Amino acid sequence: MKTPFHFRSAFSLLELLVVVGVLAVMAAAGAVALGGGSRSLQGASSAMSSVFGQARTEAILRRVPARVIVDTTYNSSQPDNFNRRVAVVVSNDDGTTWTPVTKWTRLPGNAFYNPVASRAHGQVAISGLPGGASGPFDYFEFGPNGQASVPRSWIVLSNGVVNGGAFQEVAQENRAGFFIHRMGRPTFFSDPSQIPQS
């Protein structure tokens, strides 16, 4: 004779409400810990790092210097480009002119390149770029061997606003970015306090 099988209910209504409440608290805590500005900067930092990786690859494959240029010129007709768009250019045979190999890439979210807190290799004016921009631009250079032309540089991205043609950072504690080492590899900041002050 077979014993009748009894089903046990999966969850009571009370148990489900407790689980939903715990998940809501965890989601709220995560939102506070990862504030929207921080997530935006992390995404922008990853996007910028990809552009640097492309520049390094172009330098190695073409066996010529390649630069990442950052638009640091304010144009009232295109204010969204200011400190927010980057491109890759490579050196021509004469060594004095540069040809774009990528289109402009704009940083996502409310992220800006911070020219004051970053350590660029220098500034350069370049003609013949898409959109008629000519600079001057901050630039970071990789040699034909893929090494950075300056032993150590860093890129700082910040949340901010543009006021009267000048960039204003919202909060230093939300900075993100990465170091470019001599061999051309990036190391991301795990904390804004790691960023050098000069």
mmCIF file of C-alpha atoms in Angstrom:
data_model
loop_
_atom_site.group_PDB
_atom_site.id
_atom_site.type_symbol
_atom_site.label_atom_id
_atom_site.label_comp_id
_atom_site.label_asym_id
_atom_site.label_seq_id
_atom_site.Cartn_x
_atom_site.Cartn_y
_atom_site.Cartn_z
ATOM 1 C CA MET A 1 0.000 0.000 0.000
ATOM 2 C CA LYS A 2 1.380 3.367 -1.054
ATOM 3 C CA THR A 3 1.678 6.234 1.383
ATOM 4 C CA PRO A 4 -0.013 9.377 0.086
ATOM 5 C CA PHE A 5 2.409 12.112 -0.955
ATOM 6 C CA HIS A 6 1.940 15.488 0.691
ATOM 7 C CA PHE A 7 3.095 18.707 -0.966
ATOM 8 C CA ARG A 8 4.705 21.403 1.176
ATOM 9 C CA SER A 9 3.942 24.937 0.148
ATOM 10 C CA ALA A 10 7.036 26.665 -1.277
ATOM 11 C CA PHE A 11 6.932 30.008 0.531
ATOM 12 C CA SER A 12 4.425 31.757 2.698
ATOM 13 C CA LEU A 13 3.394 35.307 1.915
ATOM 14 C CA LEU A 14 5.302 36.511 4.958
ATOM 15 C CA GLU A 15 8.522 34.836 3.802
ATOM 16 C CA LEU A 16 8.203 36.403 0.356
ATOM 17 C CA LEU A 17 7.674 39.861 1.859
ATOM 18 C CA VAL A 18 10.781 39.443 4.015
ATOM 19 C CA VAL A 19 12.901 38.460 0.997
ATOM 20 C CA VAL A 20 11.596 41.381 -1.064
ATOM 21 C CA GLY A 21 12.327 43.755 1.831
ATOM 22 C CA VAL A 22 15.894 42.491 2.196
ATOM 23 C CA LEU A 23 16.500 42.849 -1.547
ATOM 24 C CA ALA A 24 15.147 46.408 -1.487
ATOM 25 C CA VAL A 25 17.493 47.364 1.361
ATOM 26 C CA MET A 26 20.472 45.826 -0.466
ATOM 27 C CA ALA A 27 19.599 47.655 -3.687
ATOM 28 C CA ALA A 28 19.301 50.980 -1.860
ATOM 29 C CA ALA A 29 22.632 50.458 -0.114
ATOM 30 C CA GLY A 30 24.283 49.615 -3.434
ATOM 31 C CA ALA A 31 22.868 52.718 -5.056
ATOM 32 C CA VAL A 32 24.270 54.893 -2.281
ATOM 33 C CA ALA A 33 27.676 53.212 -2.372
ATOM 34 C CA LEU A 34 27.976 53.381 -6.132
ATOM 35 C CA GLY A 35 26.457 56.807 -6.746
ATOM 36 C CA GLY A 36 25.490 57.586 -10.341
ATOM 37 C CA GLY A 37 28.488 59.882 -10.812
ATOM 38 C CA SER A 38 30.920 57.148 -9.857
ATOM 39 C CA ARG A 39 29.375 54.630 -12.273
ATOM 40 C CA SER A 40 29.464 57.208 -15.050
ATOM 41 C CA LEU A 41 33.147 57.904 -14.448
ATOM 42 C CA GLN A 42 34.038 54.211 -14.365
ATOM 43 C CA GLY A 43 32.340 53.729 -17.740
ATOM 44 C CA ALA A 44 34.105 56.769 -19.160
ATOM 45 C CA SER A 45 37.435 55.536 -17.835
ATOM 46 C CA SER A 46 36.943 52.179 -19.568
ATOM 47 C CA ALA A 47 35.991 53.933 -22.814
ATOM 48 C CA MET A 48 39.050 56.170 -22.631
ATOM 49 C CA SER A 49 41.290 53.188 -21.912
ATOM 50 C CA SER A 50 39.975 51.487 -25.076
ATOM 51 C CA VAL A 51 40.977 54.517 -27.146
ATOM 52 C CA PHE A 52 44.472 54.402 -25.637
ATOM 53 C CA GLY A 53 44.713 50.703 -26.439
ATOM 54 C CA GLN A 54 43.754 51.421 -30.037
ATOM 55 C CA ALA A 55 46.401 54.156 -30.305
ATOM 56 C CA ARG A 56 49.079 51.802 -28.972
ATOM 57 C CA THR A 57 48.037 49.104 -31.447
ATOM 58 C CA GLU A 58 48.139 51.575 -34.359
ATOM 59 C CA ALA A 59 51.638 52.680 -33.358
ATOM 60 C CA ILE A 60 52.924 49.094 -33.303
ATOM 61 C CA LEU A 61 51.213 47.972 -36.518
ATOM 62 C CA ARG A 62 52.131 51.067 -38.542
ATOM 63 C CA ARG A 63 55.572 51.471 -36.926
ATOM 64 C CA VAL A 64 55.025 55.192 -36.466
ATOM 65 C CA PRO A 65 54.205 57.345 -33.428
ATOM 66 C CA ALA A 66 50.502 57.510 -32.563
ATOM 67 C CA ARG A 67 48.748 59.977 -30.320
ATOM 68 C CA VAL A 68 45.516 60.165 -28.394
ATOM 69 C CA ILE A 69 44.312 63.755 -28.665
ATOM 70 C CA VAL A 70 41.757 65.325 -26.334
ATOM 71 C CA ASP A 71 39.715 68.333 -27.415
ATOM 72 C CA THR A 72 40.468 70.994 -24.781
ATOM 73 C CA THR A 73 39.278 73.984 -26.832
ATOM 74 C CA TYR A 74 35.939 75.500 -25.923
ATOM 75 C CA ASN A 75 33.638 76.200 -28.864
ATOM 76 C CA SER A 76 30.355 77.919 -27.988
ATOM 77 C CA SER A 77 28.652 76.337 -31.019
ATOM 78 C CA GLN A 78 29.656 72.806 -29.847
ATOM 79 C CA PRO A 79 30.016 73.036 -26.061
ATOM 80 C CA ASP A 80 29.521 69.275 -25.548
ATOM 81 C CA ASN A 81 32.892 68.577 -27.188
ATOM 82 C CA PHE A 82 34.885 70.570 -24.648
ATOM 83 C CA ASN A 83 37.106 68.181 -22.619
ATOM 84 C CA ARG A 84 34.834 65.334 -23.691
ATOM 85 C CA ARG A 85 35.980 64.011 -27.080
ATOM 86 C CA VAL A 86 39.080 62.066 -28.039
ATOM 87 C CA ALA A 87 40.582 60.682 -31.258
ATOM 88 C CA VAL A 88 43.646 58.759 -32.431
ATOM 89 C CA VAL A 89 46.082 60.254 -34.954
ATOM 90 C CA VAL A 90 49.267 58.800 -36.446
ATOM 91 C CA SER A 91 52.425 60.481 -37.674
ATOM 92 C CA ASN A 92 52.975 60.878 -41.398
ATOM 93 C CA ASP A 93 56.312 60.098 -43.048
ATOM 94 C CA ASP A 94 57.526 63.668 -42.656
ATOM 95 C CA GLY A 95 57.185 63.429 -38.882
ATOM 96 C CA THR A 96 55.524 66.841 -38.584
ATOM 97 C CA THR A 97 51.929 66.189 -39.667
ATOM 98 C CA TRP A 98 49.333 63.845 -38.259
ATOM 99 C CA THR A 99 46.504 61.869 -39.855
ATOM 100 C CA PRO A 100 43.365 60.791 -37.967
ATOM 101 C CA VAL A 101 42.740 57.033 -37.913
ATOM 102 C CA THR A 102 39.572 57.135 -35.800
ATOM 103 C CA LYS A 103 36.512 59.318 -35.589
ATOM 104 C CA TRP A 104 35.943 61.456 -32.540
ATOM 105 C CA THR A 105 34.790 59.491 -29.501
ATOM 106 C CA ARG A 106 32.809 61.377 -26.865
ATOM 107 C CA LEU A 107 33.067 60.417 -23.214
ATOM 108 C CA PRO A 108 29.798 58.945 -21.917
ATOM 109 C CA GLY A 109 27.556 60.314 -19.213
ATOM 110 C CA ASN A 110 28.554 63.499 -17.460
ATOM 111 C CA ALA A 111 32.276 62.680 -17.561
ATOM 112 C CA PHE A 112 34.939 65.208 -18.518
ATOM 113 C CA TYR A 113 38.666 64.908 -19.127
ATOM 114 C CA ASN A 114 40.296 66.922 -16.344
ATOM 115 C CA PRO A 115 43.254 68.806 -17.897
ATOM 116 C CA VAL A 116 44.400 70.275 -14.574
ATOM 117 C CA ALA A 117 44.585 66.980 -12.672
ATOM 118 C CA SER A 118 45.914 64.921 -15.629
ATOM 119 C CA ARG A 119 49.517 64.718 -16.762
ATOM 120 C CA ALA A 120 49.516 64.881 -20.561
ATOM 121 C CA HIS A 121 52.603 64.570 -22.754
ATOM 122 C CA GLY A 122 51.975 68.038 -24.179
ATOM 123 C CA GLN A 123 49.748 70.132 -26.410
ATOM 124 C CA VAL A 124 49.593 70.181 -30.189
ATOM 125 C CA ALA A 125 47.612 71.866 -32.980
ATOM 126 C CA ILE A 126 46.520 69.548 -35.809
ATOM 127 C CA SER A 127 44.670 70.474 -39.000
ATOM 128 C CA GLY A 128 42.550 68.246 -41.243
ATOM 129 C CA LEU A 129 40.561 66.612 -38.465
ATOM 130 C CA PRO A 130 36.883 65.697 -38.809
ATOM 131 C CA GLY A 131 34.638 68.651 -38.063
ATOM 132 C CA GLY A 132 37.335 71.194 -38.817
ATOM 133 C CA ALA A 133 38.797 71.172 -35.295
ATOM 134 C CA SER A 134 42.433 72.224 -35.122
ATOM 135 C CA GLY A 135 43.208 72.443 -31.406
ATOM 136 C CA PRO A 136 45.277 72.929 -29.454
ATOM 137 C CA PHE A 137 44.740 69.463 -28.021
ATOM 138 C CA ASP A 138 46.250 67.699 -25.043
ATOM 139 C CA TYR A 139 47.966 64.578 -26.335
ATOM 140 C CA PHE A 140 49.432 61.290 -25.120
ATOM 141 C CA GLU A 141 51.927 59.597 -27.440
ATOM 142 C CA PHE A 142 53.028 56.027 -28.107
ATOM 143 C CA GLY A 143 56.213 55.306 -30.041
ATOM 144 C CA PRO A 144 56.499 52.742 -32.872
ATOM 145 C CA ASN A 145 57.376 50.098 -30.255
ATOM 146 C CA GLY A 146 54.158 50.796 -28.314
ATOM 147 C CA GLN A 147 55.907 52.454 -25.411
ATOM 148 C CA ALA A 148 54.705 55.735 -23.950
ATOM 149 C CA SER A 149 56.910 58.669 -24.908
ATOM 150 C CA VAL A 150 56.773 59.949 -21.316
ATOM 151 C CA PRO A 151 57.694 57.409 -18.614
ATOM 152 C CA ARG A 152 54.552 57.933 -16.588
ATOM 153 C CA SER A 153 51.414 59.901 -17.346
ATOM 154 C CA TRP A 154 47.928 59.770 -15.964
ATOM 155 C CA ILE A 155 44.439 60.568 -17.126
ATOM 156 C CA VAL A 156 41.877 61.924 -14.674
ATOM 157 C CA LEU A 157 38.166 61.994 -15.475
ATOM 158 C CA SER A 158 35.755 64.045 -13.399
ATOM 159 C CA ASN A 159 32.093 64.899 -13.169
ATOM 160 C CA GLY A 160 31.661 68.591 -13.809
ATOM 161 C CA VAL A 161 30.024 71.462 -15.606
ATOM 162 C CA VAL A 162 31.091 74.081 -18.121
ATOM 163 C CA ASN A 163 30.591 77.618 -16.939
ATOM 164 C CA GLY A 164 31.529 80.545 -19.183
ATOM 165 C CA GLY A 165 33.835 78.407 -21.298
ATOM 166 C CA ALA A 166 35.685 76.956 -18.296
ATOM 167 C CA PHE A 167 35.442 73.448 -16.867
ATOM 168 C CA GLN A 168 34.480 73.196 -13.208
ATOM 169 C CA GLU A 169 34.864 69.931 -11.336
ATOM 170 C CA VAL A 170 31.941 68.919 -9.129
ATOM 171 C CA ALA A 171 33.724 66.778 -6.534
ATOM 172 C CA GLN A 172 37.308 65.508 -6.336
ATOM 173 C CA GLU A 173 36.290 62.394 -4.419
ATOM 174 C CA ASN A 174 34.526 61.085 -7.554
ATOM 175 C CA ARG A 175 37.570 61.180 -9.812
ATOM 176 C CA ALA A 176 38.464 58.128 -11.910
ATOM 177 C CA GLY A 177 41.142 57.330 -14.459
ATOM 178 C CA PHE A 178 44.359 55.421 -15.008
ATOM 179 C CA PHE A 179 48.149 55.616 -15.234
ATOM 180 C CA ILE A 180 49.949 54.983 -18.522
ATOM 181 C CA HIS A 181 53.232 53.246 -17.763
ATOM 182 C CA ARG A 182 56.396 53.310 -19.848
ATOM 183 C CA MET A 183 55.479 50.059 -21.600
ATOM 184 C CA GLY A 184 52.125 51.566 -22.576
ATOM 185 C CA ARG A 185 49.888 49.552 -20.279
ATOM 186 C CA PRO A 186 47.204 51.225 -18.144
ATOM 187 C CA THR A 187 46.674 50.773 -14.419
ATOM 188 C CA PHE A 188 43.334 52.056 -13.147
ATOM 189 C CA PHE A 189 43.020 54.096 -9.971
ATOM 190 C CA SER A 190 41.291 52.125 -7.245
ATOM 191 C CA ASP A 191 40.899 55.293 -5.196
ATOM 192 C CA PRO A 192 41.169 59.018 -6.083
ATOM 193 C CA SER A 193 43.779 59.443 -3.324
ATOM 194 C CA GLN A 194 46.230 57.495 -5.535
ATOM 195 C CA ILE A 195 46.300 60.308 -8.100
ATOM 196 C CA PRO A 196 49.501 62.375 -7.872
ATOM 197 C CA GLN A 197 49.084 66.100 -7.297
ATOM 198 C CA SER A 198 51.656 67.190 -9.906
#
